[in-house]
Amino acid sequence: MKPREKSRKISGKQPAKASREPLSRERIELAALDLIEEDGLETFSTRRLGERLGCEAMSIYHHYPSKSHLLNALLDRVLAAQPLPPQDLDPVERIRQLGYCWRQIGHDHPKLFQYIAMHRLNTRTGLGFLNDVITSFGRLGLDAETSARLFRSFSYYVTGAALDETSGYAKGPSATESVPDEELERDFPQVAAAGPFFKPQHFERTFAAGLDIFIAAIRDLADAAKQTKPRGRA
Amino acid sequence: MKPREKSRKISGKQPAKASREPLSRERIELAALDLIEEDGLETFSTRRLGERLGCEAMSIYHHYPSKSHLLNALLDRVLAAQPLPPQDLDPVERIRQLGYCWRQIGHDHPKLFQYIAMHRLNTRTGLGFLNDVITSFGRLGLDAETSARLFRSFSYYVTGAALDETSGYAKGPSATESVPDEELERDFPQVAAAGPFFKPQHFERTFAAGLDIFIAAIRDLADAAKQTKPRGRA
DNA sequence: ACCTGAACACCGTTCAAGT
DNA sequence: ACCTGAACACCGTTCAAGT
C-alpha cells in the first residue's frame, strides 16, 4: 500500500553470526510473531522474515509449503499457548472465563488477531479449542439447537469485541481524510459526546458489560432448563 | 498469496469501445465493487481494476490519491446506499432494526465487509451513520455512560456476527490442511454434533437469537430507567 | 484536465543448483 | 537435508510525458 522506509542493513553481506543457528519451525514462528506485532500483518512478508532470520526468504519454504501454512502455524501456536479455565468449574462461569481467554489472545497478539478472527479453526489445535468451549455449552442442560446457537452468538460477541479492541475504532486504520474535531462536535454531537467512552481505558468495562448481558441470559436459560428436568437429587 | 489464472485479454490492444466513456468516480467505484465481490479483496488491485475499466491503472490515481482513498470511497458508498429505519420508531425496536441494517451491508457486500468491519467510520457518511445509531441509544433514557457502553457492545455483537457470516466458519478461508471428517467425528464429537447448526441456513435464526438477548437486556434497562424518572404525563 | 507508460521498490513462489 | 539465487508474474506508486 505505502512504500516502506529504506531497510537498514547494518551487517552488509555477512550473515549475522548470532542468528545462524539452524532454521527450525520454532525459530521461524517466534520471529514471525515478533515481526508481525512490530510492523503489522500488512507489511509482513517472507522476504522481511528471511531478513530478520538472517536467511533467504526461500529457506522458509523448506519448512512450510506456503505463507498461508506459516500463518496457520502461528494461529495454532498462540491458541495452544493460551491457558484455559479448569474443566470442573460451573459451566456458566467457565463460559464467562472462556470469553476472557479468547479476548486475551487478541490482546497478546493484536496484529495477528485480524487473521485469527477471520480464519476457521480447523486444525487439530483449533478444533480442540472449539470442542472444549462447545462442551461447556453442552453442560448447560439445554437442547442441542439452543446450545449451538448460544455458543455461536456468544462467539460473535467475543470475537467482535476483541477485534474492535485490537483493530477497531480506537486503534484501527482511520479514514484517509478524517473529519476535524470541531466539525465532529458541530455536526455529529452524539458521536462526540459518546466518544470518551470508546477510548482504550474503557475497553475492560465495556467488554464486561456486554459479556454480562450474555452470561445472565445463559444462566437464565440454564436455570429454566434445570427447573423443567431436574437431575440428580431433585 | 497464490498465483492467479492467466488473464484472458479478448480484445488485444484495442480499448473496448463500450467502456470508453470517460472515467469518473462513479464508474470507478461501481466497477471496483463488482470486481471485489467477484474475486475477493485480496486479489483486488488497481491494475486489475484498470483492466476492467479499459484504462491504465495509473488513470485511477487521477481520481483518488491512493488505493486506500478508493477503498474508503467504497465504504462511504455502500453505507450511504443502506436504507435506515424511520426516526420515529420506538428506540428499542429501531435499534433492533439497525442491527439488521448493519448486517445487511455485510450480506450485500460480503467480500468488502472485511474491510468495512476493520476500519473506523470517520468520514462524514460514516459519522452520520454512527450519530444516527447513537442517537437512538440516547433516547432510551439511560445515563450517558451506560448508553455508550450498550451501543458499543451491541456493535461488537452485530459486527462479529456479520463478519462471521460473511468470512467466518462457514465461508471463510479454511486451514491449509483441514482435519478429515471421520477424524472430526472421533476426536471432536462436540464440534461434529454442533456443526449442522453452523451452516448458512441457520445464520438468520442464530443471529436473531443473540440479537434478542441484547434487545431484551436493552428493553429491561430502558424500562427500569423510565420507572425511576418518568417523563411527560406521569 | 485527463490519461499513459516506463520505472522503482516491493510481493509470493518455482525451479535448478549448490553444500 | 537444508539452503541459495535467479527468475516469473505480480503489487502500489512516482514521475515525466503525451493529448
Coordinates of C-alpha atoms in Angstrom, one line a residue, chain A residues 1 65-69 71-72 114 118-120 122-124 127-128 130-131 134-135 144-145 148-153 156-157 160-161 163-165 167-170 172-179 183-184 187-191 194 197-198 202-203 205-207 209-210 213-214 217, chain B residues 1 65-69 71-72 114 118-120 122-124 127-128 130-131 134-135 144-145 148-153 156-157 160-161 163-165 167-170 172-179 183-184 187-191 194 197-198 202-203 205-207 209-210 213-214 217:
Chain A
M1 CA 0.0 0.0 0.0
P65 CA 4.8 -25.1 1.7
S66 CA 3.4 -21.6 1.7
K67 CA 3.0 -18.3 3.6
S68 CA -0.6 -19.5 4.5
H69 CA 0.8 -22.6 6.1
L71 CA 0.3 -18.1 9.3
N72 CA -1.8 -21.2 10.2
Q114 CA -7.2 -9.9 12.4
M118 CA -11.2 -14.4 10.1
H119 CA -10.0 -17.9 9.7
R120 CA -11.6 -21.2 10.5
N122 CA -10.0 -26.4 11.8
T123 CA -6.5 -27.6 12.7
R124 CA -6.4 -30.2 15.5
L127 CA -10.9 -28.0 16.9
G128 CA -9.6 -28.9 20.3
L130 CA -13.7 -25.3 19.9
N131 CA -14.6 -28.7 21.3
I134 CA -18.8 -26.3 23.0
T135 CA -18.5 -28.9 25.7
A144 CA -28.6 -29.2 21.2
E145 CA -30.0 -26.4 19.0
A148 CA -25.3 -24.4 19.5
R149 CA -27.0 -21.1 18.8
L150 CA -25.9 -19.7 22.2
F151 CA -22.3 -20.8 21.6
R152 CA -22.3 -19.2 18.2
S153 CA -23.8 -15.9 19.2
Y156 CA -19.9 -13.4 17.7
Y157 CA -19.8 -11.0 20.6
G160 CA -16.4 -8.7 17.6
A161 CA -15.3 -7.1 20.8
L163 CA -11.4 -7.4 17.0
D164 CA -12.7 -3.9 17.7
E165 CA -10.4 -3.5 20.7
S167 CA -8.2 -3.1 15.2
G168 CA -11.3 -1.0 15.5
Y169 CA -12.4 2.4 16.4
A170 CA -9.6 3.4 18.8
G172 CA -7.6 0.6 13.7
P173 CA -6.7 2.3 10.5
S174 CA -8.6 5.5 10.1
A175 CA -10.1 7.1 7.1
T176 CA -7.6 8.7 4.8
E177 CA -9.1 12.1 5.4
S178 CA -10.7 12.3 8.8
V179 CA -13.2 14.9 9.9
E183 CA -16.7 19.7 12.7
L184 CA -17.3 16.5 14.7
D187 CA -22.3 18.0 13.1
F188 CA -22.1 14.8 15.0
P189 CA -22.8 15.8 18.6
Q190 CA -23.9 12.3 19.8
V191 CA -20.7 10.8 18.5
A194 CA -20.1 9.2 23.5
F197 CA -16.3 6.1 26.5
F198 CA -14.8 4.5 23.3
H202 CA -13.0 1.9 28.9
F203 CA -12.4 -1.4 27.0
R205 CA -15.7 -2.3 31.5
T206 CA -17.5 -2.1 28.2
F207 CA -16.4 -5.7 27.3
A209 CA -21.0 -5.0 30.3
G210 CA -21.8 -6.8 27.1
I213 CA -25.7 -9.5 29.3
F214 CA -24.9 -12.7 27.6
A217 CA -29.1 -14.8 29.6
Chain B
M1 CA -0.6 -15.3 -2.0
P65 CA -4.7 9.9 -4.3
S66 CA -4.2 6.2 -3.3
K67 CA -5.9 2.8 -3.2
S68 CA -6.8 3.4 0.4
H69 CA -8.8 6.5 -0.6
L71 CA -11.5 1.8 -0.6
N72 CA -12.7 4.4 1.7
Q114 CA -13.8 -7.5 5.9
M118 CA -12.0 -3.2 10.5
H119 CA -11.9 0.5 9.6
R120 CA -13.1 3.5 11.5
N122 CA -14.8 8.7 10.3
T123 CA -15.8 10.1 7.1
R124 CA -18.9 12.4 7.1
L127 CA -20.1 9.6 11.3
G128 CA -23.6 10.4 10.2
L130 CA -22.8 6.4 13.9
N131 CA -24.5 9.6 15.1
I134 CA -26.0 6.5 19.0
T135 CA -29.0 9.0 18.9
A144 CA -24.5 8.7 29.1
E145 CA -22.1 6.0 30.2
A148 CA -22.4 4.4 25.3
R149 CA -21.3 1.0 26.6
L150 CA -24.6 -0.5 25.4
F151 CA -24.1 0.9 21.9
R152 CA -20.6 -0.3 21.9
S153 CA -21.2 -3.9 23.0
Y156 CA -19.5 -5.7 18.9
Y157 CA -22.1 -8.4 18.5
G160 CA -18.9 -10.0 14.9
A161 CA -21.9 -11.8 13.6
L163 CA -18.2 -10.8 9.8
D164 CA -18.5 -14.4 10.8
E165 CA -21.5 -14.9 8.4
S167 CA -15.9 -14.5 6.2
G168 CA -16.1 -16.9 9.1
Y169 CA -16.6 -20.5 9.9
A170 CA -18.9 -21.5 7.0
G172 CA -14.1 -18.1 5.3
P173 CA -10.7 -19.4 4.3
S174 CA -10.0 -22.7 5.9
A175 CA -6.8 -24.1 7.3
T176 CA -4.4 -25.2 4.7
E177 CA -4.7 -28.8 5.8
S178 CA -8.0 -29.4 7.3
V179 CA -8.9 -32.3 9.5
E183 CA -11.2 -37.7 12.5
L184 CA -13.5 -34.8 13.4
D187 CA -11.8 -36.7 18.3
F188 CA -14.0 -33.6 18.4
P189 CA -17.5 -35.1 18.9
Q190 CA -19.0 -31.8 20.3
V191 CA -17.9 -29.8 17.3
A194 CA -23.0 -28.8 16.7
F197 CA -26.3 -25.6 13.3
F198 CA -23.3 -23.5 12.0
H202 CA -29.1 -21.3 10.3
F203 CA -27.5 -17.8 10.1
R205 CA -32.1 -17.7 13.4
T206 CA -28.8 -17.7 15.2
F207 CA -28.3 -14.0 14.6
A209 CA -31.2 -15.4 19.0
G210 CA -28.2 -13.4 20.0
I213 CA -30.7 -11.4 24.1
F214 CA -29.3 -7.9 23.6
A217 CA -31.5 -6.5 28.0

